[in-house]
JSON list of C-alpha atoms in Angstrom, two decimals:
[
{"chain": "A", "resi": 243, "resn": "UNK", "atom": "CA", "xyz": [0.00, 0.00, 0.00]},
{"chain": "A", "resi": 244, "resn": "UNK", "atom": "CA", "xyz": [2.89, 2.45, 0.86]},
{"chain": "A", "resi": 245, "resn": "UNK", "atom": "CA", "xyz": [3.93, 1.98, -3.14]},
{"chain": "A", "resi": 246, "resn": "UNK", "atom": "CA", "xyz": [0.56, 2.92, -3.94]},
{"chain": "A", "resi": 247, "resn": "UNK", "atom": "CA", "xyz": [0.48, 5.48, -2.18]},
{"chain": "A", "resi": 248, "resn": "UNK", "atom": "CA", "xyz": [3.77, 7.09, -3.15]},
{"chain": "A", "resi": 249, "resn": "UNK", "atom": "CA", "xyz": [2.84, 6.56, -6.52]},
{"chain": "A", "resi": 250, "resn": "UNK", "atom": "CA", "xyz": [-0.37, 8.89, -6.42]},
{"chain": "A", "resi": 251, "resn": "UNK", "atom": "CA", "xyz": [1.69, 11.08, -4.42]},
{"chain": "A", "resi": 252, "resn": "UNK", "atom": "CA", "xyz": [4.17, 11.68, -7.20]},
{"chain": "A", "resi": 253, "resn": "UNK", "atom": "CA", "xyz": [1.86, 11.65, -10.19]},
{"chain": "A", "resi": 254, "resn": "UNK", "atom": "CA", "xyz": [0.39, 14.83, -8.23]},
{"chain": "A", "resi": 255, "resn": "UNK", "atom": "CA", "xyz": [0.87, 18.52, -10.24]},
{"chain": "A", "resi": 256, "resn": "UNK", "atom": "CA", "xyz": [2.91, 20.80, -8.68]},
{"chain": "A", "resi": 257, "resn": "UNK", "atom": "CA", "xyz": [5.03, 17.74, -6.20]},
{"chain": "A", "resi": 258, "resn": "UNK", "atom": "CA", "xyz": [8.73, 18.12, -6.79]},
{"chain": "A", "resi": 259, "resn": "UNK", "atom": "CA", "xyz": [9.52, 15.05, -4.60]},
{"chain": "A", "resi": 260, "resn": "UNK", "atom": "CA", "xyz": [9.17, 13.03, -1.33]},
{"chain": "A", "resi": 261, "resn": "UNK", "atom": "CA", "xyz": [11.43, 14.92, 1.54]},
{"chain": "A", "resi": 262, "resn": "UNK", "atom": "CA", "xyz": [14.35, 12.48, 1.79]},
{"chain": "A", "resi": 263, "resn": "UNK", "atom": "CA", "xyz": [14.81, 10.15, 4.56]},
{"chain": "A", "resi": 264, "resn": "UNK", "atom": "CA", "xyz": [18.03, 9.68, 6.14]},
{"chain": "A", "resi": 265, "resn": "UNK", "atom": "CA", "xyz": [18.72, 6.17, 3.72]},
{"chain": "A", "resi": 266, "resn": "UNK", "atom": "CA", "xyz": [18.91, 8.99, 1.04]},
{"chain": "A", "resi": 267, "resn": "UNK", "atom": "CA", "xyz": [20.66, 11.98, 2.46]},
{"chain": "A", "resi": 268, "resn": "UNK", "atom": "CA", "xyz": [23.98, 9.41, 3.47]},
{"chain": "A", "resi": 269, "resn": "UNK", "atom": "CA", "xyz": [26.09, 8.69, 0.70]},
{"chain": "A", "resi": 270, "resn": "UNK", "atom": "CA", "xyz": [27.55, 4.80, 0.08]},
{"chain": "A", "resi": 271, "resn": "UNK", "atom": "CA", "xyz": [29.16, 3.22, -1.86]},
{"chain": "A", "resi": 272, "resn": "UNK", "atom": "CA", "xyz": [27.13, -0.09, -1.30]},
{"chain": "A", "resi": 273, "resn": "UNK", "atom": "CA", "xyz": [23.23, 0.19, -2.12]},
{"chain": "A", "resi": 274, "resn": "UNK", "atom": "CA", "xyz": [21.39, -0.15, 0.61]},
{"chain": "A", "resi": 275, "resn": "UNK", "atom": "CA", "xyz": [18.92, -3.10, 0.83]},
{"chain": "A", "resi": 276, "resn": "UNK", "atom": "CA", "xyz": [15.05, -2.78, 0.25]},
{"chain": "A", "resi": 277, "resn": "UNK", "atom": "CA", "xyz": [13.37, -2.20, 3.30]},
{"chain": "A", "resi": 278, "resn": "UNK", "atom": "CA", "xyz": [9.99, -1.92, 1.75]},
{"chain": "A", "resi": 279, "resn": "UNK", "atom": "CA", "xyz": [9.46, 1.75, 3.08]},
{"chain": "A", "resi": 280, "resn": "UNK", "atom": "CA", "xyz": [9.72, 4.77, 1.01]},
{"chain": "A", "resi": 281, "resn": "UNK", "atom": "CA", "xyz": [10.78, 8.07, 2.11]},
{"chain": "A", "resi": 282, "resn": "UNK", "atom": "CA", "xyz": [8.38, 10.52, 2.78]},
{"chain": "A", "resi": 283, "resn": "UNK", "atom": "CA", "xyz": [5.27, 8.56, 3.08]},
{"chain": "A", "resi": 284, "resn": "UNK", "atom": "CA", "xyz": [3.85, 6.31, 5.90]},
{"chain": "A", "resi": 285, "resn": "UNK", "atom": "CA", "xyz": [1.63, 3.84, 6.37]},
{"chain": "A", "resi": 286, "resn": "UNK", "atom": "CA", "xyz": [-0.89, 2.30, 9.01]},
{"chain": "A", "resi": 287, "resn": "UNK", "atom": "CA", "xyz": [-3.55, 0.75, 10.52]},
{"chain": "A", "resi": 288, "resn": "UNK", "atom": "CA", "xyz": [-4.82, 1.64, 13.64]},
{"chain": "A", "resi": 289, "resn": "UNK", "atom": "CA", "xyz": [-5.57, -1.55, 16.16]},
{"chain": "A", "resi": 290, "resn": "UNK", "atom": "CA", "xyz": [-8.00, 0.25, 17.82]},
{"chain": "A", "resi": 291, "resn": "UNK", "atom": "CA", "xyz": [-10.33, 1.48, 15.50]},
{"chain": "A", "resi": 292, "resn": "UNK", "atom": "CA", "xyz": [-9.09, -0.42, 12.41]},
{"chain": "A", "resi": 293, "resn": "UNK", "atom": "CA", "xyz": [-8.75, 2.36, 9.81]},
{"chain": "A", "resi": 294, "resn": "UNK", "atom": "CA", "xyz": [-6.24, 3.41, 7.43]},
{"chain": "A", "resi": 295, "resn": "UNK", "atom": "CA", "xyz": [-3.43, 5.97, 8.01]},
{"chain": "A", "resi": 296, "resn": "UNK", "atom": "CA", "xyz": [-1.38, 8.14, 5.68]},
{"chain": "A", "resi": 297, "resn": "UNK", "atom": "CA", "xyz": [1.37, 10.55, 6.62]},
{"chain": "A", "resi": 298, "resn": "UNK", "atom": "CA", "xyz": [2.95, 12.13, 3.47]},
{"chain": "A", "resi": 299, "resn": "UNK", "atom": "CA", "xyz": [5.90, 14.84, 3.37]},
{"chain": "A", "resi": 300, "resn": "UNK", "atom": "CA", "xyz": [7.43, 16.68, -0.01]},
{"chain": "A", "resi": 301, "resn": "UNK", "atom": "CA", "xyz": [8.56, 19.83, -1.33]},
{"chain": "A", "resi": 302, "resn": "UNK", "atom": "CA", "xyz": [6.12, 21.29, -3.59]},
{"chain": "A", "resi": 303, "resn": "UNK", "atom": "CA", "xyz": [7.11, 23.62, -7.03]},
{"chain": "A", "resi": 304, "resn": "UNK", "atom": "CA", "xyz": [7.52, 26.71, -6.55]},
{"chain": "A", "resi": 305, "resn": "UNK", "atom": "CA", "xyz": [5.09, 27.63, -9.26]},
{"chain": "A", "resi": 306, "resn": "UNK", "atom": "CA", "xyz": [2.04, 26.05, -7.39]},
{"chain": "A", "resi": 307, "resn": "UNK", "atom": "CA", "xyz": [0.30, 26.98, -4.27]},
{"chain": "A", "resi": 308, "resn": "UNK", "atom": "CA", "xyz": [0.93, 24.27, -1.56]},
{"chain": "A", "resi": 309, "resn": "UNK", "atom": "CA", "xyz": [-2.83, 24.22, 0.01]},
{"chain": "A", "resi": 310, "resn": "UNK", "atom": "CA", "xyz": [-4.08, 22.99, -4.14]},
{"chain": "A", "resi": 311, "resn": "UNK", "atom": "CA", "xyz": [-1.03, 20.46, -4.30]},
{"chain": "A", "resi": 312, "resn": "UNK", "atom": "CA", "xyz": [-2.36, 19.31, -0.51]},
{"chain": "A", "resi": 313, "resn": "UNK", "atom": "CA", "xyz": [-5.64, 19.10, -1.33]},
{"chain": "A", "resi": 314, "resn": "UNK", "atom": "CA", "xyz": [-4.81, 17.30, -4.79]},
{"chain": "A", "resi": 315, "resn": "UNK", "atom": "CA", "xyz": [-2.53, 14.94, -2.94]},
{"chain": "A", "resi": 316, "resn": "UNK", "atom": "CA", "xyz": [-5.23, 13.82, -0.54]},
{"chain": "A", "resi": 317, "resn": "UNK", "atom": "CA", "xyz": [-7.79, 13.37, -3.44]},
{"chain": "A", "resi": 318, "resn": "UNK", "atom": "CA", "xyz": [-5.12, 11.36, -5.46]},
{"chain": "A", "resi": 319, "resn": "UNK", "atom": "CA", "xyz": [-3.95, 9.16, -2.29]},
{"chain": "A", "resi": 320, "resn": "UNK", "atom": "CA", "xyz": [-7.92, 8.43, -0.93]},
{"chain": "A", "resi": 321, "resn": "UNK", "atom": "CA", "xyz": [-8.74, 7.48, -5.17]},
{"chain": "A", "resi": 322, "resn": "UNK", "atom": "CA", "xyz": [-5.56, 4.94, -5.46]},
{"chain": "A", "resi": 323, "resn": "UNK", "atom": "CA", "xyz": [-5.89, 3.07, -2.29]},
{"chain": "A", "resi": 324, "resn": "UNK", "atom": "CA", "xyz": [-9.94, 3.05, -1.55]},
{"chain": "A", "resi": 325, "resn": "UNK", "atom": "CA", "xyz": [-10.32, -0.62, -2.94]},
{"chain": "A", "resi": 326, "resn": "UNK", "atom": "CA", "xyz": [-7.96, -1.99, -0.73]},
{"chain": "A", "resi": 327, "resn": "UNK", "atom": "CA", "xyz": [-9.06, -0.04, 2.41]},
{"chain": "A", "resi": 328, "resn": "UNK", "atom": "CA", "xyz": [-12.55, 1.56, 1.77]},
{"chain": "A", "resi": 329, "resn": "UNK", "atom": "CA", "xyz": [-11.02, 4.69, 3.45]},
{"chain": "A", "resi": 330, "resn": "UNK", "atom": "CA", "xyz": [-7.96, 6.38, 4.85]},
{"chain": "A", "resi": 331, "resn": "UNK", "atom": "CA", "xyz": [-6.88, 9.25, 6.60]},
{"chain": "A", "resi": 332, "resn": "UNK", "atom": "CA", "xyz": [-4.15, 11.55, 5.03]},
{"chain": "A", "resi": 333, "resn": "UNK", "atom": "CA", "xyz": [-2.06, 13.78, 6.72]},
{"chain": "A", "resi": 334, "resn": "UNK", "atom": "CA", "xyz": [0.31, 16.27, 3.92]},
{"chain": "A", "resi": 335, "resn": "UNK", "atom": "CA", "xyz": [2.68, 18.18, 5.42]},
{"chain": "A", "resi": 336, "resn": "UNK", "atom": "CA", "xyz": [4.64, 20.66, 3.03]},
{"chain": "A", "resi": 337, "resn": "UNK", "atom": "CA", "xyz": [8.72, 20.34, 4.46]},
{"chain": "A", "resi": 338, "resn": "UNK", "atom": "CA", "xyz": [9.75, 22.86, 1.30]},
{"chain": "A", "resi": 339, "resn": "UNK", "atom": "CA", "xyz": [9.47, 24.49, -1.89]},
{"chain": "A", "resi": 340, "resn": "UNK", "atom": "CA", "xyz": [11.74, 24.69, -4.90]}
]
């Protein structure tokens, strides 16, 4: 689901890129091995309650406002993964702008 979600994430206008993780920001010269988590995004289900969680972070264009790429990210996200959860919660938070 976290694929899926990145994916709809990226496809959004006006998203420059997922806000790094640390994985990214070090240098190596060995790759470092799949962990199944991509940078920027997170994904979860709550055990109490049972529902769907999204927490998304990336650096919007400079050339768009960041409350339409929000919005457009949320609408994207909620579209791509509603036949595998029915619903989900997203959290975008903007970490810059280029």
């Amino acid at each position: 689901m976290t694929d899926a979600v990145r994916d709809a994430v990226l496809r959004t206008p006006g998203v420059a890129f997922l806000k790094p993780g640390i994985a990214e920001l070090l240098r190596s010269t060995t790759p470092l091995l799949p962990t199944g988590r991509s940078a920027g995004v997170r994904v979860w289900r709550d055990r109490s309650t049972g529902g769907w969680h999204a927490e998304v972070q990336v650096v919007v264009r400079g050339d768009h406002r960041a409350l339409d790429v929000t919005r457009e990210i949320r609408a994207g996200v909620t579209e791509a993964v509603a036949r595998e959860t029915g619903r989900i919660a997203v959290t975008v938070t903007v970490s810059g702008l280029v």
